[in-house]
Amino acid sequence: MGDRLPSGDAMTSAFPVLAQQVGGRPLAYLDNAATTQMPLQVLDAMRRFDTHDRANIHRGVHTLSQRATDAHEAARARLKAFVGADERHELVFTSGTTESLNLVAQGLSLPGMPSGGGEGALQPAWLRPGDEIVVSALEHHANLVPWQLATRRSGARLRVVQPDAEGRLAPEALAPLLTPRTRVFALTACANGSGERPPYEAMLAMARDAGALTVLDAAQAMAHEVPALASLACDLMAFSGHKMYGPMGIGALVGRRDALDRLVPLRLGGDMVEWVSQTDAGFAELPQRLEGGTPNVCGAIGLAAAAQFIDGVGRDAIAAHVEALREHAAAALSALPGVRVLARHAHGSAIVSFVVDDVHPHDIGTVLDGRGIAVRTGWHCAQPLLERVAHGPTTRASFALYNTHDEVERLVEGVAAAVEMLR
Ligand code: PLP
């Protein structure tokens, strides 16, 4: 465990929700891939905004509106620095990864006025019939279903890079799918269903070299392995606040301005226009053009506080800690009879997903809950992946900086007891 990681009582006072009993045992919260908990620093930042500065942004000359606007823009600047954006990039606030990826897939496949209206003429969609979109078989539904619809709308074709039998995704599997028709390549930085961490750096670079627009779903990476945007061949990257110690209902799409400029705005209305007549409108510059309506200002402030929290603890320390927990859990669970851990080989992951012969994951989850251990069971919104590598739903434990090796031991004991009881 890294020096700067708080431990024991310090951790439960930093994360008040952890200081409770469930099923008569101290809570072991191992559902962090679904949602992480928030530290006091983040809760305090949001409370400060709501009790001192709360007002709508951009439209007011009064002091609170100006303070709120400044805080919102300061949050944007902090998050751009956090993800390693440079002057080529811009960050658009969204409600989370799902909205970010929908904005990309729909924004590229709908006809509209991507870079400012006013001329009245609708431009054809960026994606055209005969184009190809490549995704991987590891994706969360949020990085698959929007592309399925985009192909139907545009007449493009969806192609899927397949993993090997253990769920590994290799650059060599991508190579044959990249052709002059490939317009988009969309990939996860870590598969939430299996815990596989694909070599996304190399795969994005291959796709960029082939002329594709590259999209990275970083939802499962931001809490421990923040991809450094400017050093990646990545045009657009999506993430969620609630998976990185921040609030729910806030996230971002960050990427190159020229890529964001291609997106047809989906949220039309206030704050995203320069002027409006009865029959026409001129759109604002980025990022406002893609942020129509009143944004989640408090959420943006909480998200920036979460980024500050992660940097304060140290990204390397968090990554080393969650990876050690994952390795501990994967090794111990694999040693149990009848238990198969998916992506046993994975590195750079905080997720351990497993199946047990003849026992349903929901039953395991219920037994674990009775012992105060929170895990997730089911398809994890990654049904095609799990059908391929697990042949059904799984039980998934996922780790954050506040988890401990004792909790991993409790998980393993709990699974062993569940198997004994249920088989
Ligand atoms: N992508 C991945 C890899 C995820 O794990 C998730 C959520 O579990 C999402 C996308 C969707 O994130 P959200 O529900 O925050 O929009």
Coordinates of N, CA and C in Angstrom, one line a residue, residues 33 136-141 143 163 166-169 187-200 216-221 224-225 243 326 342-343 345-353 379-382 385-386 389 394 396-398:
A33 N -16.6 -0.9 -9.4 CA -16.7 -0.7 -10.8 C -18.0 -0.1 -11.2
S136 N -14.8 -3.3 -30.1 CA -14.3 -4.6 -29.6 C -15.4 -5.4 -29.0
A137 N -15.2 -6.7 -28.8 CA -16.2 -7.6 -28.1 C -16.1 -7.4 -26.6
L138 N -15.3 -6.5 -26.1 CA -15.1 -6.3 -24.7 C -16.1 -5.2 -24.1
E139 N -16.8 -4.6 -25.0 CA -17.4 -3.3 -24.6 C -18.6 -3.4 -23.7
H140 N -18.8 -2.4 -22.9 CA -20.0 -2.2 -22.1 C -21.1 -1.8 -23.1
H141 N -22.3 -2.0 -22.8 CA -23.4 -1.7 -23.8 C -23.4 -0.2 -24.2
N143 N -20.9 1.4 -25.1 CA -20.0 1.6 -26.2 C -20.2 0.6 -27.3
P163 N -11.8 -11.3 -28.9 CA -10.7 -11.7 -28.1 C -10.4 -13.1 -28.2
E166 N -9.3 -16.7 -23.7 CA -9.2 -16.2 -22.3 C -9.7 -14.8 -22.2
G167 N -10.1 -14.2 -23.3 CA -10.7 -12.9 -23.2 C -9.7 -11.8 -23.5
R168 N -8.4 -12.2 -23.9 CA -7.4 -11.2 -24.3 C -7.7 -10.5 -25.6
L169 N -7.4 -9.3 -25.7 CA -7.6 -8.6 -27.0 C -6.2 -8.2 -27.6
L187 N -13.0 1.8 -28.3 CA -12.5 0.7 -27.5 C -12.6 1.1 -26.0
T188 N -12.7 0.1 -25.2 CA -12.6 0.3 -23.7 C -11.2 0.3 -23.2
A189 N -10.9 1.1 -22.2 CA -9.6 1.1 -21.5 C -9.6 -0.1 -20.5
C190 N -10.7 -0.6 -20.1 CA -10.7 -1.8 -19.2 C -12.2 -2.3 -19.3
A191 N -12.3 -3.6 -19.6 CA -13.6 -4.2 -19.7 C -14.2 -4.4 -18.3
N192 N -15.4 -3.8 -18.1 CA -16.0 -3.9 -16.8 C -16.6 -5.3 -16.6
G193 N -16.8 -6.1 -17.6 CA -17.4 -7.4 -17.4 C -16.4 -8.4 -17.0
S194 N -15.1 -8.3 -17.5 CA -14.1 -9.3 -17.3 C -12.9 -8.8 -16.5
G195 N -12.7 -7.5 -16.5 CA -11.5 -7.0 -15.9 C -10.3 -7.0 -16.8
E196 N -10.5 -7.3 -18.1 CA -9.4 -7.3 -19.1 C -9.0 -5.9 -19.4
R197 N -7.7 -5.6 -19.4 CA -7.2 -4.3 -19.7 C -6.5 -4.5 -21.1
P198 N -7.2 -4.1 -22.2 CA -6.6 -4.3 -23.5 C -5.4 -3.3 -23.7
P199 N -4.5 -3.7 -24.7 CA -3.4 -2.8 -25.0 C -3.9 -1.6 -25.8
Y200 N -4.7 -0.7 -25.2 CA -5.4 0.3 -25.9 C -4.5 1.3 -26.6
L216 N -12.1 6.4 -26.9 CA -11.7 5.5 -25.8 C -12.7 5.7 -24.7
D217 N -13.3 4.5 -24.2 CA -14.2 4.5 -23.1 C -13.3 4.3 -21.9
A218 N -13.1 5.4 -21.1 CA -12.1 5.3 -20.0 C -12.9 5.2 -18.6
A219 N -14.1 4.8 -18.7 CA -14.9 4.7 -17.4 C -14.2 3.9 -16.3
Q220 N -13.6 2.8 -16.7 CA -13.0 1.9 -15.7 C -11.6 2.2 -15.5
A221 N -11.0 3.2 -16.1 CA -9.6 3.5 -15.9 C -9.4 4.7 -15.0
H224 N -7.9 4.8 -11.3 CA -6.6 4.3 -10.9 C -5.5 4.4 -12.0
E225 N -6.0 4.4 -13.3 CA -5.0 4.5 -14.3 C -5.5 5.5 -15.3
K243 N -17.5 6.9 -10.9 CA -16.5 5.8 -10.9 C -15.1 6.2 -10.5
R326 N -6.5 -7.0 -6.5 CA -7.1 -7.8 -7.6 C -6.3 -9.1 -7.8
L342 N -12.4 -14.8 -14.6 CA -12.2 -14.4 -16.0 C -10.9 -13.5 -16.1
A343 N -10.3 -13.5 -17.2 CA -9.0 -12.7 -17.4 C -8.1 -12.8 -16.2
H345 N -5.2 -13.5 -16.1 CA -3.8 -12.9 -16.4 C -3.8 -11.4 -16.4
A346 N -4.9 -10.7 -16.2 CA -5.0 -9.3 -16.5 C -4.1 -8.5 -15.5
H347 N -3.5 -7.5 -16.0 CA -2.8 -6.5 -15.2 C -3.4 -5.1 -15.5
G348 N -3.2 -4.2 -14.5 CA -3.7 -2.9 -14.7 C -5.2 -2.8 -14.5
S349 N -5.8 -3.7 -13.7 CA -7.2 -3.8 -13.6 C -7.6 -3.9 -12.1
A350 N -8.7 -3.4 -11.7 CA -9.2 -3.4 -10.4 C -10.4 -4.4 -10.2
I351 N -10.7 -5.2 -11.3 CA -11.9 -5.9 -11.3 C -11.6 -7.4 -11.4
V352 N -12.3 -8.2 -10.5 CA -12.2 -9.7 -10.6 C -13.6 -10.2 -10.8
S353 N -13.8 -10.9 -11.9 CA -15.1 -11.3 -12.3 C -15.0 -12.9 -12.4
W379 N -25.0 -9.5 -15.6 CA -24.4 -9.3 -16.9 C -23.5 -8.1 -17.0
H380 N -23.6 -7.2 -16.0 CA -22.8 -6.0 -15.9 C -22.8 -5.2 -17.2
C381 N -24.0 -5.2 -17.8 CA -24.2 -4.4 -19.1 C -23.1 -4.7 -20.1
A382 N -22.7 -6.0 -20.1 CA -21.7 -6.5 -21.1 C -22.1 -7.9 -21.5
L385 N -20.0 -9.9 -24.3 CA -18.7 -10.3 -23.8 C -18.9 -11.5 -22.9
L386 N -19.8 -11.4 -21.9 CA -20.0 -12.5 -20.9 C -20.5 -13.8 -21.6
V389 N -17.2 -15.2 -23.0 CA -16.1 -15.7 -22.2 C -16.5 -16.3 -20.9
T394 N -21.9 -13.3 -14.2 CA -20.8 -13.6 -13.3 C -21.1 -12.8 -12.0
R396 N -19.0 -10.2 -9.6 CA -17.8 -9.3 -9.8 C -17.5 -8.5 -8.5
A397 N -16.3 -8.7 -8.1 CA -15.8 -7.8 -7.0 C -14.8 -6.8 -7.7
S398 N -14.9 -5.5 -7.2 CA -14.0 -4.5 -7.8 C -13.5 -3.6 -6.7

